[in-house]
Structure formats: C-alpha cells, structure tokens
C-alpha atoms as an extended CHARMM CRD file, in Angstrom:
* protein
*
        99  EXT
         1         1  MET       CA            182.2210000000     -137.8240000000     -184.3660000000  PROA      1               0.0000000000
         2         2  ALA       CA            179.6550000000     -140.9640000000     -183.6800000000  PROA      2               0.0000000000
         3         3  ALA       CA            182.1460000000     -142.1870000000     -181.4080000000  PROA      3               0.0000000000
         4         4  GLU       CA            181.5770000000     -139.1770000000     -178.8370000000  PROA      4               0.0000000000
         5         5  TYR       CA            179.9980000000     -139.0750000000     -175.3130000000  PROA      5               0.0000000000
         6         6  PRO       CA            177.7460000000     -137.6450000000     -174.4860000000  PROA      6               0.0000000000
         7         7  PRO       CA            176.5230000000     -138.5110000000     -178.2020000000  PROA      7               0.0000000000
         8         8  PHE       CA            175.6610000000     -136.1670000000     -181.1160000000  PROA      8               0.0000000000
         9         9  PHE       CA            172.8690000000     -138.6160000000     -182.5620000000  PROA      9               0.0000000000
        10        10  SER       CA            171.5190000000     -142.1160000000     -183.5530000000  PROA      10              0.0000000000
        11        11  TYR       CA            173.2270000000     -143.7180000000     -186.3050000000  PROA      11              0.0000000000
        12        12  LYS       CA            173.0720000000     -146.9760000000     -188.3370000000  PROA      12              0.0000000000
        13        13  ASP       CA            176.2550000000     -149.0620000000     -188.7830000000  PROA      13              0.0000000000
        14        14  LEU       CA            176.8030000000     -150.8540000000     -191.2380000000  PROA      14              0.0000000000
        15        15  THR       CA            180.2290000000     -152.1220000000     -190.2520000000  PROA      15              0.0000000000
        16        16  THR       CA            181.5090000000     -154.8930000000     -192.7410000000  PROA      16              0.0000000000
        17        17  TYR       CA            184.5860000000     -156.9090000000     -192.9630000000  PROA      17              0.0000000000
        18        18  GLY       CA            186.4960000000     -153.5410000000     -195.3320000000  PROA      18              0.0000000000
        19        19  GLY       CA            185.8530000000     -150.9830000000     -193.0920000000  PROA      19              0.0000000000
        20        20  ARG       CA            183.3190000000     -149.4520000000     -190.9770000000  PROA      20              0.0000000000
        21        21  ASP       CA            180.5830000000     -147.1800000000     -192.9480000000  PROA      21              0.0000000000
        22        22  ILE       CA            177.5620000000     -145.6510000000     -191.0970000000  PROA      22              0.0000000000
        23        23  GLY       CA            174.4100000000     -146.0210000000     -193.2830000000  PROA      23              0.0000000000
        24        24  PHE       CA            172.5840000000     -142.8690000000     -191.7480000000  PROA      24              0.0000000000
        25        25  ILE       CA            172.3210000000     -140.8990000000     -189.3400000000  PROA      25              0.0000000000
        26        26  SER       CA            169.0360000000     -139.3810000000     -187.3080000000  PROA      26              0.0000000000
        27        27  GLN       CA            168.1000000000     -138.0100000000     -184.5690000000  PROA      27              0.0000000000
        28        28  PRO       CA            170.0280000000     -135.3350000000     -183.4320000000  PROA      28              0.0000000000
        29        29  THR       CA            170.5100000000     -135.2320000000     -179.2270000000  PROA      29              0.0000000000
        30        30  GLY       CA            170.1400000000     -132.6820000000     -177.1630000000  PROA      30              0.0000000000
        31        31  HSD       CA            173.3450000000     -132.1240000000     -176.1390000000  PROA      31              0.0000000000
        32        32  ALA       CA            174.3660000000     -131.5580000000     -180.3960000000  PROA      32              0.0000000000
        33        33  ARG       CA            171.7520000000     -128.8710000000     -180.3080000000  PROA      33              0.0000000000
        34        34  ARG       CA            173.0640000000     -127.0050000000     -177.5690000000  PROA      34              0.0000000000
        35        35  THR       CA            176.4200000000     -127.5240000000     -178.7350000000  PROA      35              0.0000000000
        36        36  VAL       CA            175.4740000000     -125.9730000000     -182.2080000000  PROA      36              0.0000000000
        37        37  GLY       CA            173.4590000000     -123.3940000000     -180.7060000000  PROA      37              0.0000000000
        38        38  THR       CA            169.6320000000     -124.6320000000     -182.0890000000  PROA      38              0.0000000000
        39        39  TRP       CA            168.4930000000     -125.8070000000     -178.5030000000  PROA      39              0.0000000000
        40        40  PRO       CA            167.8690000000     -123.7460000000     -176.1790000000  PROA      40              0.0000000000
        41        41  THR       CA            169.4550000000     -122.4830000000     -172.7720000000  PROA      41              0.0000000000
        42        42  PRO       CA            168.1930000000     -120.2630000000     -170.5560000000  PROA      42              0.0000000000
        43        43  GLU       CA            171.3520000000     -118.6090000000     -170.1800000000  PROA      43              0.0000000000
        44        44  ALA       CA            171.2950000000     -117.9640000000     -174.4970000000  PROA      44              0.0000000000
        45        45  LEU       CA            167.8900000000     -117.0780000000     -173.9210000000  PROA      45              0.0000000000
        46        46  ALA       CA            168.3880000000     -114.2500000000     -171.2010000000  PROA      46              0.0000000000
        47        47  ASP       CA            171.3760000000     -112.5750000000     -173.7020000000  PROA      47              0.0000000000
        48        48  ARG       CA            168.9220000000     -112.2700000000     -176.3950000000  PROA      48              0.0000000000
        49        49  LEU       CA            166.0790000000     -110.6210000000     -175.0790000000  PROA      49              0.0000000000
        50        50  VAL       CA            169.0940000000     -108.3250000000     -173.6040000000  PROA      50              0.0000000000
        51        51  GLN       CA            170.4500000000     -108.0680000000     -177.0740000000  PROA      51              0.0000000000
        52        52  ALA       CA            167.3620000000     -107.0450000000     -178.4940000000  PROA      52              0.0000000000
        53        53  MET       CA            166.0290000000     -104.5530000000     -176.0540000000  PROA      53              0.0000000000
        54        54  SER       CA            168.9970000000     -102.6810000000     -176.4070000000  PROA      54              0.0000000000
        55        55  GLU       CA            168.7070000000     -103.1920000000     -180.3720000000  PROA      55              0.0000000000
        56        56  ALA       CA            164.9990000000     -101.8600000000     -179.8200000000  PROA      56              0.0000000000
        57        57  ALA       CA            166.6090000000      -99.1340000000     -177.5620000000  PROA      57              0.0000000000
        58        58  ASP       CA            168.9040000000      -98.4940000000     -180.3970000000  PROA      58              0.0000000000
        59        59  LYS       CA            166.1170000000      -97.7540000000     -182.5280000000  PROA      59              0.0000000000
        60        60  GLU       CA            163.0290000000      -95.6700000000     -180.3050000000  PROA      60              0.0000000000
        61        61  PRO       CA            163.0140000000      -92.7890000000     -181.8080000000  PROA      61              0.0000000000
        62        62  ASP       CA            160.7990000000      -91.7600000000     -177.9650000000  PROA      62              0.0000000000
        63        63  GLU       CA            163.4590000000      -90.3380000000     -175.6080000000  PROA      63              0.0000000000
        64        64  GLU       CA            161.7260000000      -91.6350000000     -173.1980000000  PROA      64              0.0000000000
        65        65  LYS       CA            160.8150000000      -95.2410000000     -173.9970000000  PROA      65              0.0000000000
        66        66  ARG       CA            164.2350000000      -95.2370000000     -175.4020000000  PROA      66              0.0000000000
        67        67  GLY       CA            165.7500000000      -94.5440000000     -171.5010000000  PROA      67              0.0000000000
        68        68  ARG       CA            163.3670000000      -97.1240000000     -170.3170000000  PROA      68              0.0000000000
        69        69  LEU       CA            164.2920000000     -100.3600000000     -172.9530000000  PROA      69              0.0000000000
        70        70  LYS       CA            168.4680000000      -98.5810000000     -172.5090000000  PROA      70              0.0000000000
        71        71  THR       CA            167.6510000000      -98.8220000000     -168.5270000000  PROA      71              0.0000000000
        72        72  ALA       CA            165.6290000000     -102.2710000000     -168.3820000000  PROA      72              0.0000000000
        73        73  ALA       CA            168.8750000000     -103.5360000000     -171.1290000000  PROA      73              0.0000000000
        74        74  SER       CA            171.5690000000     -102.7600000000     -168.6360000000  PROA      74              0.0000000000
        75        75  TRP       CA            169.7610000000     -104.0190000000     -165.0840000000  PROA      75              0.0000000000
        76        76  PHE       CA            168.6760000000     -107.2550000000     -166.9740000000  PROA      76              0.0000000000
        77        77  GLY       CA            172.2520000000     -107.5550000000     -168.6670000000  PROA      77              0.0000000000
        78        78  ASN       CA            173.6430000000     -107.2900000000     -164.8800000000  PROA      78              0.0000000000
        79        79  ALA       CA            172.1080000000     -107.4550000000     -161.3780000000  PROA      79              0.0000000000
        80        80  GLY       CA            168.9320000000     -109.0160000000     -162.7060000000  PROA      80              0.0000000000
        81        81  ARG       CA            171.1280000000     -111.3300000000     -164.9400000000  PROA      81              0.0000000000
        82        82  ASP       CA            169.4280000000     -114.1470000000     -162.9610000000  PROA      82              0.0000000000
        83        83  VAL       CA            166.2870000000     -113.1960000000     -162.8350000000  PROA      83              0.0000000000
        84        84  LEU       CA            165.7240000000     -113.3160000000     -166.4990000000  PROA      84              0.0000000000
        85        85  VAL       CA            167.3640000000     -116.7350000000     -166.3420000000  PROA      85              0.0000000000
        86        86  ASP       CA            165.2080000000     -117.9250000000     -164.2040000000  PROA      86              0.0000000000
        87        87  VAL       CA            162.7310000000     -116.5810000000     -166.3010000000  PROA      87              0.0000000000
        88        88  ALA       CA            164.1030000000     -118.0860000000     -169.5760000000  PROA      88              0.0000000000
        89        89  ALA       CA            164.0270000000     -121.2640000000     -167.9720000000  PROA      89              0.0000000000
        90        90  ALA       CA            160.7000000000     -121.4300000000     -166.7460000000  PROA      90              0.0000000000
        91        91  VAL       CA            159.4710000000     -120.5510000000     -170.1120000000  PROA      91              0.0000000000
        92        92  ILE       CA            162.0950000000     -123.2580000000     -171.5460000000  PROA      92              0.0000000000
        93        93  ASP       CA            160.3410000000     -125.8810000000     -168.2840000000  PROA      93              0.0000000000
        94        94  ARG       CA            156.8610000000     -125.5730000000     -169.6730000000  PROA      94              0.0000000000
        95        95  GLN       CA            157.1240000000     -125.3860000000     -173.8220000000  PROA      95              0.0000000000
        96        96  MET       CA            158.8710000000     -128.8020000000     -172.9780000000  PROA      96              0.0000000000
        97        97  GLY       CA            155.9860000000     -130.3330000000     -171.3600000000  PROA      97              0.0000000000
        98        98  GLY       CA            157.0240000000     -128.9330000000     -167.6600000000  PROA      98              0.0000000000
        99        99  ALA       CA            154.7990000000     -128.6080000000     -164.6540000000  PROA      99              0.0000000000
C-alpha cells in the first residue's frame, strides 16, 4: 500500500540492502480516511441523516410525528437530496475551518 497514489499514509522507508522495510506508518491521509469511511463526505452525512430520520420514524409512538419524520426522510432521500448534500458540505467546511 505504500506505493498507492494518491497515498494512504506517510511512512519511513528503512530500505536495507536485503530488501525493503517500512519502519513506521503515520499520518493517514484524507484519501485513506474516505476510503474506509472515517472521513465525512457530504453524501455520506446526508445518507446517515436520512437513515436516522427513518429510524426515528420507526420508533416514534405519536402517529402525527411519525408521519412527518417519514415524509421528511422520504423527501431528503429523493428530491431534497441535493439540498441535504449542500447543507452537509457547508457543515463539513465550517468544521474544517472554512468560511
């Protein structure tokens, strides 16, 4: 994996005459984190929010609230997906120090 591009991590190459040895691995990249799902993407956050709304609707005892949650989850999962992705992107940008 050390030769992957874009890279997944930084490493210290301790190449010896007998072969290649990696001394330590550090600083996983954003590419690595996105690959394994630990770096938030707007799309992943949108999917998680829709899933959470659906689960909340399934657990909601009040019929009116349950209906509203199901409607919201359905809309954000379909027609409103672009809106939700844009909001998630803005949240990520702000958390990462953006404007």
